[in-house]
Amino acid sequence: MKKLLIFLGITLCLFAISCDQGFDELNTNPTAATTVDPAFLLNNAVINSSHVATTLQYDMSIVQQTVTPNSGVLTGANFNQDNRDYTQQNWNRYFPNVIRNTKTAINLATDKPARSNLVQMARIWQAHGFMVLTDSYGDIPYSEAGVGFIDGVTSPKYDAQEAIYKDIIKELTAASAALDASKPKEGADILYQGDVAKWKKLGYSLLLRAGMRLSKVDPALAQATVKAAFAGGVMDSNADNAVVRHNANYQNSIGSILNGTEANNYYLAGPFVNYLKSNNDPRLGAIAVRYVAAASGPQQNAANAKTDPSLQLGMPFGFDNSGIVGQATKDGLASFYAYSQIDRTRLGKQQAPMFLVTHGMNQLLLAEAAQRGWITGSAADYFKAGIRAHMEQMALYDAASAIPKAAIDTYIAANPLDPSKALEQINTQYWVASFLNGPESFANWRRSGFPKLTPNPFPGKDIKGNFINRLTYPNSEISVNSANVQAAISRMGADNLDTKVWWDK
C-alpha cells in the first residue's frame, strides 16, 4: 500500500509538472497577432481623418456654406447654439483614431532604422491631426495625448495653443527634412504608397498652413515659417493632394449623412450660392443640385434634379423649420425642399474623396504670402494657379463635376487679382477651395476675416457675439479629466462658443 501511495504521488507530481509546462501553449491563441505593423496604424489614422457630421453642423454652417432649418438633434450653428453631441465629434474622432494611432506607430517604429521614413510620415500626419483639434477647441491635450496605452497617462494635461503651434512647427520642419528616399520604401502606405517626395511636399504644405495661421498673432514667426515651407517645397499639382479615398467599406461620412436619413435636411447656404452665382463661377454647376418643384422629400428625385447654375438658390439663414416655409413661398418655391443642395450623386456621394490638404489651397496661401512680401513670386500668378487647381479638382470628385478648360480660362480672365483688395479676394477664394473641408474653412475664415459675412439673424442663440469662435469641449472630458479642463479654461477663457483661440486676433 505504501509503495502504491508513493507511485501515485510521483505520478500526480509528474502530471502537474507536465500540465504546467504546457499551460502557456494551451492558453495562447496561435492565430492572434503579437504585434502590428505600424504602417497599418498610420493607415488607420489617415482613414479616420476624414471629417464627420460636425463639419456640416458647425464648421460649414458657421462660415455659411451649408445650413439646415431643423432644430432638435440638428441644432448647431444654424441657430448659434451649443449642441455638444456635435461639437464633441471632432474630438472623439481624432484623439482615439488619429492621435493614438500615430503616437503608437511612432513608438513602435522609432527604434527600427529601416522604418525611419514611417516615423517621419506619422509625425507629419500627427501634426495635421493636432492642428485640426487645436484649431477647433483651442487648448487641448498635446504633450501627454494618445499615450494611455504606452505610458499609462489617462488624464492628460492640456497644453496652451501657443506652445502647441510652436511644437507643431518644429515637428513638421524636422520630420519633413528627415524623410530619406534612400531608405526602405513604406509601400503599405495608403496615402502616397510610400512616395517620400510626396510626403515631403505634404510636410512643407502643412508647415505653410501652420505659418499662415499665425499671420496676425505672431507675424515674425509666421513669416519665418512660411519662408521655410516655401524653400522646402510644397505641392506642385493636384497629384500631390492629401486625400482620403472612400469605398464601400470606408464611406465618406458626409456622403453617408447626405444620402441617409438627413438627405432632405441639409442645404447650400444663401451666401455661398450667391457668391458663386453672382460671379458666374462654374464651380456652382459642379457642386449644386436643385430639385425644382419638389414639394416634399420624396420629390427630391432625378426627375426634378437640375444642376444648371442659373437655377440654383441657396437657403437663407435665420429660419427654423416653420419659418422657412413662409420664406420659401416668398422665394417662389413649392417648398423649402426646392432650395439648392450639395449634389449627393457627385460631391456628396458616399464614396466621394475627402480632400484635406491641396495644391489649390497651397497656391492661395502662397498668393497671400507673396502679397505680404514674405516670399518671391507673383501674388497674381499664385492666385490664378490656386483657382485653376481647385476647379480642376472638381473632376476628381466625379467625372460629371468636371469643369471644361475654356470655362476655367474665362473665369480666371474675368477675375484678376486686385492689389487694393487682394487679401479679401485670396481668402474668399480659399473659402471656396476649402469647401467640404469644414475645419479648414472655419479656421482660415477666423484667421483672415474673409469673406465678410453677415451674422446669422436667428433670434435664439447661445453666443454673445456675432459668430461662433470655437467648439466646446466634450462633457466626458469635463467629468473625467476635470482638473486639466479647468486649468485650460482658466488660461484660455470660458468653455463656450464665444471664446477665441490664441491665434484668432
Short mmCIF file of C-alpha atoms in Angstrom, two decimals:
data_model
loop_
_atom_site.label_atom_id
_atom_site.label_comp_id
_atom_site.label_asym_id
_atom_site.label_seq_id
_atom_site.Cartn_x
_atom_site.Cartn_y
_atom_site.Cartn_z
CA MET A 1 0.00 0.00 0.00
CA LYS A 2 2.84 2.34 0.91
CA LYS A 3 4.51 1.66 -2.46
CA LEU A 4 1.22 2.35 -4.22
CA LEU A 5 0.85 5.71 -2.49
CA ILE A 6 4.41 6.66 -3.40
CA PHE A 7 3.75 5.68 -7.03
CA LEU A 8 0.54 7.73 -7.15
CA GLY A 9 2.31 10.71 -5.61
CA ILE A 10 5.09 10.62 -8.16
CA THR A 11 2.57 10.22 -10.97
CA LEU A 12 0.49 13.20 -9.82
CA CYS A 13 3.60 15.30 -9.43
CA LEU A 14 4.77 14.46 -12.92
CA PHE A 15 1.26 15.13 -14.25
CA ALA A 16 1.19 18.51 -12.55
CA ILE A 17 4.60 19.42 -13.96
CA SER A 18 3.50 18.26 -17.43
CA CYS A 19 0.31 20.33 -17.24
CA ASP A 20 2.19 23.35 -16.04
CA GLN A 21 4.77 23.02 -18.79
CA GLY A 22 2.09 23.07 -21.47
CA PHE A 23 -0.15 25.63 -19.82
CA ASP A 24 1.19 28.67 -21.71
CA GLU A 25 0.85 26.95 -25.07
CA LEU A 26 -2.61 25.67 -24.22
CA ASN A 27 -3.85 29.17 -23.30
CA THR A 28 -2.22 31.05 -26.18
CA ASN A 29 -4.17 31.74 -29.35
CA PRO A 30 -1.85 30.55 -32.15
CA THR A 31 -3.54 32.86 -34.68
CA ALA A 32 -3.53 36.05 -32.56
CA ALA A 33 -1.29 38.91 -33.64
CA THR A 34 1.54 39.55 -31.20
CA THR A 35 2.47 42.85 -32.84
CA VAL A 36 1.13 45.11 -35.57
CA ASP A 37 2.88 46.74 -38.47
CA PRO A 38 2.97 50.46 -37.60
CA ALA A 39 2.20 51.23 -41.25
CA PHE A 40 -1.30 49.85 -40.64
CA LEU A 41 -1.70 52.17 -37.65
CA LEU A 42 -0.75 55.13 -39.81
CA ASN A 43 -3.24 54.00 -42.45
CA ASN A 44 -5.94 53.81 -39.78
CA ALA A 45 -5.08 57.36 -38.74
CA VAL A 46 -5.35 58.57 -42.34
CA ILE A 47 -8.72 56.92 -42.93
CA ASN A 48 -10.13 58.36 -39.71
CA SER A 49 -9.04 61.88 -40.62
CA SER A 50 -11.99 62.11 -42.99
CA HIS A 51 -14.38 64.61 -41.44
CA VAL A 52 -17.66 63.75 -39.72
CA ALA A 53 -21.03 65.44 -39.12
CA THR A 54 -19.51 68.35 -37.20
CA THR A 55 -18.24 69.74 -40.48
CA LEU A 56 -21.82 70.15 -41.73
CA GLN A 57 -23.47 71.08 -38.46
CA TYR A 58 -20.87 73.58 -37.25
CA ASP A 59 -17.80 74.31 -39.40
CA MET A 60 -19.50 74.77 -42.77
CA SER A 61 -22.57 76.35 -41.23
CA ILE A 62 -20.52 78.90 -39.26
CA VAL A 63 -18.84 80.03 -42.49
CA GLN A 64 -22.23 79.96 -44.23
CA GLN A 65 -21.63 77.27 -46.82
CA THR A 66 -24.38 74.94 -45.60
CA VAL A 67 -27.44 75.26 -43.38
CA THR A 68 -30.37 73.25 -42.06
CA PRO A 69 -33.65 74.75 -40.84
CA ASN A 70 -34.18 71.87 -38.41
CA SER A 71 -33.80 72.03 -34.65
CA GLY A 72 -33.70 69.15 -32.17
CA VAL A 73 -30.77 66.85 -32.87
CA LEU A 74 -29.67 69.07 -35.78
CA THR A 75 -29.38 72.21 -33.67
CA GLY A 76 -25.99 73.82 -34.07
CA ALA A 77 -24.52 76.78 -35.92
CA ASN A 78 -27.80 77.12 -37.81
CA PHE A 79 -29.15 78.68 -34.60
CA ASN A 80 -25.81 79.66 -32.99
CA GLN A 81 -26.43 77.18 -30.19
CA ASP A 82 -24.17 74.78 -28.32
CA ASN A 83 -25.06 71.16 -29.12
CA ARG A 84 -22.32 69.06 -27.54
CA ASP A 85 -23.49 65.92 -29.27
CA TYR A 86 -21.96 67.55 -32.36
CA THR A 87 -19.19 69.79 -31.01
CA GLN A 88 -17.53 66.73 -29.48
CA GLN A 89 -17.36 64.75 -32.71
CA ASN A 90 -14.04 66.14 -33.99
CA TRP A 91 -12.54 65.37 -30.57
CA ASN A 92 -13.98 61.85 -30.37
CA ARG A 93 -12.90 61.07 -33.92
CA TYR A 94 -9.37 62.43 -33.86
CA PHE A 95 -7.97 61.68 -30.42
CA PRO A 96 -8.64 57.91 -30.31
CA ASN A 97 -8.38 57.22 -34.04
CA VAL A 98 -5.76 59.63 -35.36
CA ILE A 99 -3.56 60.78 -32.48
CA ARG A 100 -3.44 57.47 -30.63
CA ASN A 101 -2.58 55.56 -33.82
CA THR A 102 0.16 57.96 -34.92
CA LYS A 103 1.66 58.03 -31.43
CA THR A 104 1.67 54.23 -31.28
CA ALA A 105 3.12 53.94 -34.79
CA ILE A 106 5.93 56.30 -33.84
CA ASN A 107 6.57 54.38 -30.63
CA LEU A 108 6.77 51.02 -32.43
CA ALA A 109 8.98 52.21 -35.31
CA THR A 110 11.36 54.66 -33.61
CA ASP A 111 13.98 52.04 -32.68
CA LYS A 112 13.93 50.45 -36.13
CA PRO A 113 16.30 52.31 -38.50
CA ALA A 114 14.68 50.70 -41.54
CA ARG A 115 11.35 52.30 -40.56
CA SER A 116 12.70 55.83 -40.21
CA ASN A 117 10.54 57.15 -43.04
CA LEU A 118 7.43 55.72 -41.41
CA VAL A 119 8.26 57.61 -38.22
CA GLN A 120 8.52 60.88 -40.14
CA MET A 121 5.30 60.20 -42.05
CA ALA A 122 3.46 59.54 -38.79
CA ARG A 123 4.88 62.73 -37.26
CA ILE A 124 3.62 64.74 -40.23
CA TRP A 125 0.14 63.22 -40.12
CA GLN A 126 0.01 63.63 -36.37
CA ALA A 127 0.80 67.32 -36.76
CA HIS A 128 -2.14 67.63 -39.14
CA GLY A 129 -4.41 65.90 -36.62
CA PHE A 130 -3.33 68.18 -33.81
CA MET A 131 -3.89 71.26 -35.99
CA VAL A 132 -7.48 70.19 -36.65
CA LEU A 133 -8.05 69.66 -32.93
CA THR A 134 -6.41 72.79 -31.56
CA ASP A 135 -7.95 74.97 -34.28
CA SER A 136 -11.37 73.61 -33.28
CA TYR A 137 -11.05 73.76 -29.49
CA GLY A 138 -8.04 75.89 -28.51
CA ASP A 139 -6.02 74.43 -25.65
CA ILE A 140 -6.04 70.63 -25.83
CA PRO A 141 -4.05 67.61 -24.60
CA TYR A 142 -0.88 67.59 -26.70
CA SER A 143 2.35 66.54 -25.00
CA GLU A 144 0.54 63.82 -23.00
CA ALA A 145 -2.11 62.93 -25.58
CA GLY A 146 -2.52 59.48 -27.11
CA VAL A 147 -0.13 57.66 -24.76
CA GLY A 148 -2.60 55.98 -22.42
CA PHE A 149 -1.51 52.51 -23.62
CA ILE A 150 2.15 53.48 -23.96
CA ASP A 151 2.81 55.46 -20.77
CA GLY A 152 -0.39 54.93 -18.78
CA VAL A 153 -1.40 58.61 -18.96
CA THR A 154 -5.18 58.51 -18.67
CA SER A 155 -5.76 62.13 -17.61
CA PRO A 156 -3.54 64.15 -19.95
CA LYS A 157 -2.80 67.78 -19.23
CA TYR A 158 -3.96 70.47 -21.64
CA ASP A 159 -1.23 72.46 -23.37
CA ALA A 160 -1.60 76.11 -24.37
CA GLN A 161 -2.25 76.59 -28.07
CA GLU A 162 0.77 78.85 -28.45
CA ALA A 163 3.05 76.07 -27.20
CA ILE A 164 1.23 73.52 -29.38
CA TYR A 165 1.69 75.54 -32.56
CA LYS A 166 5.36 76.20 -31.88
CA ASP A 167 5.96 72.49 -31.38
CA ILE A 168 3.91 71.57 -34.47
CA ILE A 169 6.17 73.87 -36.49
CA LYS A 170 9.25 72.13 -35.05
CA GLU A 171 7.77 68.69 -35.74
CA LEU A 172 6.87 69.46 -39.35
CA THR A 173 10.24 71.08 -40.02
CA ALA A 174 12.22 68.18 -38.56
CA ALA A 175 10.09 65.36 -39.97
CA SER A 176 9.96 66.80 -43.49
CA ALA A 177 13.73 67.26 -43.57
CA ALA A 178 14.39 63.78 -42.18
CA LEU A 179 12.47 61.90 -44.88
CA ASP A 180 15.02 59.97 -46.92
CA ALA A 181 14.33 58.36 -50.30
CA SER A 182 17.43 56.16 -49.93
CA LYS A 183 15.82 54.27 -47.04
CA PRO A 184 13.32 51.39 -47.43
CA LYS A 185 10.03 52.39 -49.04
CA GLU A 186 6.85 52.09 -46.98
CA GLY A 187 4.78 50.53 -49.73
CA ALA A 188 1.80 49.77 -47.48
CA ASP A 189 1.12 53.49 -47.02
CA ILE A 190 -2.36 54.21 -48.43
CA LEU A 191 -1.87 57.97 -48.79
CA TYR A 192 1.15 58.14 -51.10
CA GLN A 193 2.28 54.50 -51.34
CA GLY A 194 5.50 55.42 -49.57
CA ASP A 195 6.49 58.15 -52.04
CA VAL A 196 8.93 60.18 -49.94
CA ALA A 197 8.85 63.16 -52.33
CA LYS A 198 5.10 63.49 -51.91
CA TRP A 199 5.31 63.14 -48.14
CA LYS A 200 7.92 65.91 -48.08
CA LYS A 201 5.60 68.16 -50.06
CA LEU A 202 2.79 67.38 -47.63
CA GLY A 203 5.01 68.17 -44.66
CA TYR A 204 6.04 71.53 -46.08
CA SER A 205 2.47 72.27 -47.21
CA LEU A 206 1.27 71.77 -43.63
CA LEU A 207 4.16 73.94 -42.46
CA LEU A 208 2.91 76.65 -44.84
CA ARG A 209 -0.58 76.30 -43.38
CA ALA A 210 0.74 76.47 -39.82
CA GLY A 211 2.79 79.56 -40.62
CA MET A 212 -0.11 81.40 -42.22
CA ARG A 213 -2.32 80.54 -39.26
CA LEU A 214 -0.08 82.79 -37.13
CA SER A 215 -0.14 85.78 -39.51
CA LYS A 216 -1.89 88.05 -37.01
CA VAL A 217 -0.82 86.71 -33.63
CA ASP A 218 2.92 86.34 -34.41
CA PRO A 219 3.83 87.84 -37.81
CA ALA A 220 7.57 87.31 -37.35
CA LEU A 221 7.21 83.58 -36.66
CA ALA A 222 4.59 83.32 -39.39
CA GLN A 223 6.92 84.85 -41.97
CA ALA A 224 9.89 82.69 -40.96
CA THR A 225 7.76 79.54 -41.05
CA VAL A 226 6.26 80.35 -44.44
CA LYS A 227 9.71 81.06 -45.88
CA ALA A 228 10.96 77.70 -44.61
CA ALA A 229 7.96 75.89 -46.11
CA PHE A 230 8.40 77.67 -49.43
CA ALA A 231 12.09 76.79 -49.53
CA GLY A 232 11.34 73.16 -48.63
CA GLY A 233 8.88 72.78 -51.48
CA VAL A 234 5.09 72.46 -51.28
CA MET A 235 2.69 70.55 -53.53
CA ASP A 236 3.22 71.02 -57.28
CA SER A 237 -0.10 69.75 -58.63
CA ASN A 238 -3.35 68.02 -57.72
CA ALA A 239 -1.45 64.73 -57.98
CA ASP A 240 0.15 65.70 -54.65
CA ASN A 241 -3.14 66.33 -52.81
CA ALA A 242 -3.61 64.67 -49.43
CA VAL A 243 -6.92 62.94 -49.98
CA VAL A 244 -8.78 60.21 -48.13
CA ARG A 245 -10.27 57.87 -50.72
CA HIS A 246 -13.50 56.17 -49.76
CA ASN A 247 -15.13 52.98 -50.95
CA ALA A 248 -17.96 50.68 -49.96
CA ASN A 249 -16.12 49.65 -46.78
CA TYR A 250 -14.86 53.11 -45.77
CA GLN A 251 -17.60 55.52 -46.74
CA ASN A 252 -17.44 59.29 -46.71
CA SER A 253 -19.26 60.29 -43.50
CA ILE A 254 -20.68 63.45 -45.05
CA GLY A 255 -21.85 61.45 -48.06
CA SER A 256 -23.49 58.91 -45.76
CA ILE A 257 -25.36 61.71 -43.99
CA LEU A 258 -26.47 63.34 -47.22
CA ASN A 259 -27.63 60.02 -48.65
CA GLY A 260 -29.18 58.76 -45.42
CA THR A 261 -31.81 59.95 -43.00
CA GLU A 262 -30.73 63.60 -43.32
CA ALA A 263 -30.89 63.70 -47.12
CA ASN A 264 -33.68 66.26 -47.11
CA ASN A 265 -32.37 68.35 -44.21
CA TYR A 266 -29.10 69.99 -45.35
CA TYR A 267 -28.95 72.78 -47.93
CA LEU A 268 -26.40 75.02 -49.56
CA ALA A 269 -26.44 78.36 -47.76
CA GLY A 270 -27.53 81.54 -49.48
CA PRO A 271 -24.24 83.46 -49.05
CA PHE A 272 -22.20 80.65 -50.64
CA VAL A 273 -24.55 80.15 -53.59
CA ASN A 274 -24.95 83.88 -54.11
CA TYR A 275 -21.20 84.44 -54.26
CA LEU A 276 -20.67 81.71 -56.85
CA LYS A 277 -23.73 82.67 -58.88
CA SER A 278 -23.05 86.42 -58.94
CA ASN A 279 -19.51 85.80 -60.21
CA ASN A 280 -20.54 83.27 -62.86
CA ASP A 281 -18.35 80.71 -61.12
CA PRO A 282 -18.53 77.39 -62.99
CA ARG A 283 -17.95 75.51 -59.71
CA LEU A 284 -21.59 76.12 -58.77
CA GLY A 285 -22.69 73.76 -61.54
CA ALA A 286 -20.16 71.18 -60.34
CA ILE A 287 -21.28 71.35 -56.70
CA ALA A 288 -25.00 72.02 -56.57
CA VAL A 289 -28.28 70.41 -57.43
CA ARG A 290 -31.74 71.87 -57.05
CA TYR A 291 -34.87 69.77 -57.05
CA VAL A 292 -37.17 72.27 -58.70
CA ALA A 293 -40.87 71.80 -57.96
CA ALA A 294 -40.10 69.48 -55.04
CA ALA A 295 -42.92 69.82 -52.51
CA SER A 296 -41.63 67.04 -50.25
CA GLY A 297 -38.59 64.95 -49.52
CA PRO A 298 -39.60 62.08 -51.83
CA GLN A 299 -39.89 64.60 -54.67
CA GLN A 300 -36.16 65.30 -54.42
CA ASN A 301 -35.69 62.83 -57.23
CA ALA A 302 -33.89 62.58 -60.56
CA ALA A 303 -36.86 63.96 -62.47
CA ASN A 304 -36.71 67.23 -60.52
CA ALA A 305 -32.89 67.45 -60.30
CA LYS A 306 -31.32 70.47 -62.03
CA THR A 307 -27.63 71.38 -61.95
CA ASP A 308 -27.90 74.48 -64.16
CA PRO A 309 -26.13 77.26 -62.20
CA SER A 310 -28.75 79.82 -63.20
CA LEU A 311 -31.43 77.80 -61.38
CA GLN A 312 -29.60 77.46 -58.06
CA LEU A 313 -30.99 79.18 -54.97
CA GLY A 314 -29.32 78.90 -51.57
CA MET A 315 -31.30 78.69 -48.35
CA PRO A 316 -31.15 81.88 -46.26
CA PHE A 317 -30.14 81.93 -42.58
CA GLY A 318 -32.40 82.97 -39.74
CA PHE A 319 -35.24 80.48 -40.10
CA ASP A 320 -36.32 77.37 -38.28
CA ASN A 321 -38.42 74.56 -39.73
CA SER A 322 -41.66 76.52 -39.55
CA GLY A 323 -40.25 79.90 -40.55
CA ILE A 324 -38.52 78.59 -43.66
CA VAL A 325 -41.90 77.52 -45.09
CA GLY A 326 -43.05 81.12 -45.47
CA GLN A 327 -39.66 82.21 -46.78
CA ALA A 328 -39.74 79.50 -49.44
CA THR A 329 -43.13 80.80 -50.58
CA LYS A 330 -41.69 84.33 -50.82
CA ASP A 331 -38.84 82.93 -52.89
CA GLY A 332 -41.36 81.39 -55.29
CA LEU A 333 -40.69 77.79 -54.32
CA ALA A 334 -43.12 74.93 -53.91
CA SER A 335 -41.48 74.22 -50.54
CA PHE A 336 -38.12 74.56 -48.80
CA TYR A 337 -37.23 71.18 -50.31
CA ALA A 338 -36.59 73.09 -53.55
CA TYR A 339 -33.58 75.05 -52.25
CA SER A 340 -30.17 74.02 -53.60
CA GLN A 341 -28.18 71.21 -52.00
CA ILE A 342 -24.78 69.57 -52.33
CA ASP A 343 -25.30 67.10 -55.16
CA ARG A 344 -25.40 63.78 -53.36
CA THR A 345 -24.68 61.90 -56.60
CA ARG A 346 -21.40 63.76 -57.15
CA LEU A 347 -19.54 65.70 -54.43
CA GLY A 348 -21.90 64.37 -51.78
CA LYS A 349 -21.85 60.70 -52.72
CA GLN A 350 -20.89 58.06 -50.18
CA GLN A 351 -17.66 57.18 -51.96
CA ALA A 352 -16.58 60.75 -52.66
CA PRO A 353 -12.97 61.52 -51.74
CA MET A 354 -12.20 63.88 -48.84
CA PHE A 355 -9.54 66.48 -49.70
CA LEU A 356 -7.61 67.61 -46.63
CA VAL A 357 -4.54 69.44 -47.97
CA THR A 358 -4.50 70.51 -51.60
CA HIS A 359 -2.41 72.18 -54.27
CA GLY A 360 -5.18 74.73 -54.80
CA MET A 361 -5.29 75.80 -51.15
CA ASN A 362 -1.49 75.99 -51.06
CA GLN A 363 -1.33 78.26 -54.09
CA LEU A 364 -3.79 80.66 -52.48
CA LEU A 365 -1.76 80.73 -49.26
CA LEU A 366 1.33 81.45 -51.35
CA ALA A 367 -0.58 84.25 -53.04
CA GLU A 368 -1.21 85.85 -49.66
CA ALA A 369 2.39 85.28 -48.58
CA ALA A 370 3.64 86.92 -51.78
CA GLN A 371 1.21 89.80 -51.30
CA ARG A 372 2.65 90.31 -47.82
CA GLY A 373 6.18 90.27 -49.25
CA TRP A 374 7.18 87.11 -47.39
CA ILE A 375 8.17 85.05 -50.45
CA THR A 376 9.23 85.62 -54.02
CA GLY A 377 6.90 85.23 -56.97
CA SER A 378 3.78 86.95 -58.25
CA ALA A 379 0.75 87.03 -55.98
CA ALA A 380 -1.42 87.30 -59.08
CA ASP A 381 0.11 84.17 -60.59
CA TYR A 382 -0.31 82.15 -57.40
CA PHE A 383 -3.89 83.41 -57.19
CA LYS A 384 -4.70 82.21 -60.70
CA ALA A 385 -2.98 78.89 -60.08
CA GLY A 386 -5.00 78.33 -56.91
CA ILE A 387 -8.31 78.93 -58.64
CA ARG A 388 -7.36 76.72 -61.57
CA ALA A 389 -6.20 73.88 -59.34
CA HIS A 390 -9.44 73.84 -57.36
CA MET A 391 -11.59 73.99 -60.48
CA GLU A 392 -9.65 71.07 -61.94
CA GLN A 393 -10.06 69.24 -58.63
CA MET A 394 -13.82 69.07 -59.26
CA ALA A 395 -13.26 66.27 -61.78
CA LEU A 396 -11.57 64.22 -59.06
CA TYR A 397 -14.84 64.03 -57.13
CA ASP A 398 -16.81 62.77 -60.10
CA ALA A 399 -16.48 62.96 -63.88
CA ALA A 400 -19.87 64.69 -64.00
CA SER A 401 -18.43 67.58 -61.99
CA ALA A 402 -15.53 68.25 -64.36
CA ILE A 403 -15.23 71.87 -65.47
CA PRO A 404 -14.13 72.48 -69.08
CA LYS A 405 -10.80 74.24 -69.53
CA ALA A 406 -12.44 77.01 -71.53
CA ALA A 407 -14.79 77.79 -68.64
CA ILE A 408 -11.84 77.87 -66.23
CA ASP A 409 -9.88 80.20 -68.52
CA THR A 410 -12.87 82.52 -68.91
CA TYR A 411 -13.43 82.79 -65.16
CA ILE A 412 -9.78 83.45 -64.37
CA ALA A 413 -9.54 86.12 -67.05
CA ALA A 414 -12.66 87.82 -65.68
CA ASN A 415 -11.45 87.75 -62.06
CA PRO A 416 -7.87 89.09 -61.85
CA LEU A 417 -6.24 89.87 -58.53
CA ASP A 418 -6.73 93.50 -57.48
CA PRO A 419 -3.85 94.62 -55.20
CA SER A 420 -6.17 97.03 -53.37
CA LYS A 421 -8.34 94.17 -52.12
CA ALA A 422 -6.01 91.23 -52.61
CA LEU A 423 -6.31 89.70 -49.13
CA GLU A 424 -10.09 89.66 -49.39
CA GLN A 425 -10.05 88.12 -52.87
CA ILE A 426 -7.46 85.48 -51.95
CA ASN A 427 -9.17 84.35 -48.77
CA THR A 428 -12.63 84.39 -50.30
CA GLN A 429 -11.27 82.04 -52.95
CA TYR A 430 -9.78 79.94 -50.13
CA TRP A 431 -13.29 79.77 -48.66
CA VAL A 432 -14.45 78.19 -51.91
CA ALA A 433 -11.36 75.99 -52.33
CA SER A 434 -11.76 74.52 -48.84
CA PHE A 435 -15.43 73.63 -49.38
CA LEU A 436 -16.25 70.29 -47.66
CA ASN A 437 -13.12 70.60 -45.52
CA GLY A 438 -15.05 72.26 -42.72
CA PRO A 439 -12.32 72.60 -40.07
CA GLU A 440 -10.01 74.31 -42.56
CA SER A 441 -12.75 76.62 -43.89
CA PHE A 442 -13.64 77.63 -40.33
CA ALA A 443 -10.01 78.13 -39.28
CA ASN A 444 -8.93 80.25 -42.25
CA TRP A 445 -12.08 82.37 -42.08
CA ARG A 446 -11.35 83.23 -38.44
CA ARG A 447 -7.70 83.84 -39.21
CA SER A 448 -8.24 86.07 -42.25
CA GLY A 449 -11.64 87.64 -41.60
CA PHE A 450 -12.72 86.87 -45.18
CA PRO A 451 -15.18 86.56 -46.71
CA LYS A 452 -17.08 89.25 -44.87
CA LEU A 453 -20.25 87.53 -43.72
CA THR A 454 -23.46 88.94 -42.28
CA PRO A 455 -24.23 87.42 -38.85
CA ASN A 456 -26.90 84.74 -38.71
CA PRO A 457 -30.04 86.66 -37.67
CA PHE A 458 -31.80 83.77 -35.90
CA PRO A 459 -33.11 85.30 -32.65
CA GLY A 460 -32.45 82.44 -30.22
CA LYS A 461 -28.73 81.97 -29.70
CA ASP A 462 -26.21 80.88 -27.08
CA ILE A 463 -23.49 83.32 -28.15
CA LYS A 464 -22.98 86.91 -27.06
CA GLY A 465 -21.05 87.95 -30.17
CA ASN A 466 -21.93 87.74 -33.84
CA PHE A 467 -20.25 84.46 -34.72
CA ILE A 468 -19.15 81.18 -33.14
CA ASN A 469 -15.40 81.29 -32.46
CA ARG A 470 -14.61 77.74 -31.30
CA LEU A 471 -16.19 74.40 -30.44
CA THR A 472 -16.82 73.38 -26.84
CA TYR A 473 -15.14 70.51 -25.00
CA PRO A 474 -16.88 67.12 -24.67
CA ASN A 475 -18.88 66.61 -21.49
CA SER A 476 -16.91 63.40 -20.94
CA GLU A 477 -13.69 65.41 -20.61
CA ILE A 478 -15.31 67.75 -18.14
CA SER A 479 -16.40 64.82 -16.00
CA VAL A 480 -13.33 62.53 -16.15
CA ASN A 481 -10.47 65.00 -16.72
CA SER A 482 -11.95 67.92 -14.86
CA ALA A 483 -8.81 69.35 -13.22
CA ASN A 484 -6.97 69.61 -16.52
CA VAL A 485 -10.01 71.03 -18.32
CA GLN A 486 -10.43 73.68 -15.63
CA ALA A 487 -6.74 74.61 -15.91
CA ALA A 488 -7.22 75.14 -19.65
CA ILE A 489 -10.37 77.21 -19.09
CA SER A 490 -8.63 79.42 -16.52
CA ARG A 491 -5.87 80.08 -19.06
CA MET A 492 -7.86 80.33 -22.29
CA GLY A 493 -11.30 81.57 -21.26
CA ALA A 494 -14.77 80.16 -20.72
CA ASP A 495 -15.70 76.86 -22.34
CA ASN A 496 -18.29 78.37 -24.65
CA LEU A 497 -18.75 79.23 -28.31
CA ASP A 498 -17.63 82.86 -27.83
CA THR A 499 -14.08 82.30 -26.54
CA LYS A 500 -11.43 82.80 -29.21
CA VAL A 501 -8.47 80.53 -29.74
CA TRP A 502 -4.98 82.00 -29.26
CA TRP A 503 -4.20 82.82 -32.90
CA ASP A 504 -7.62 84.37 -33.60
CA LYS A 505 -6.84 88.05 -33.16
#
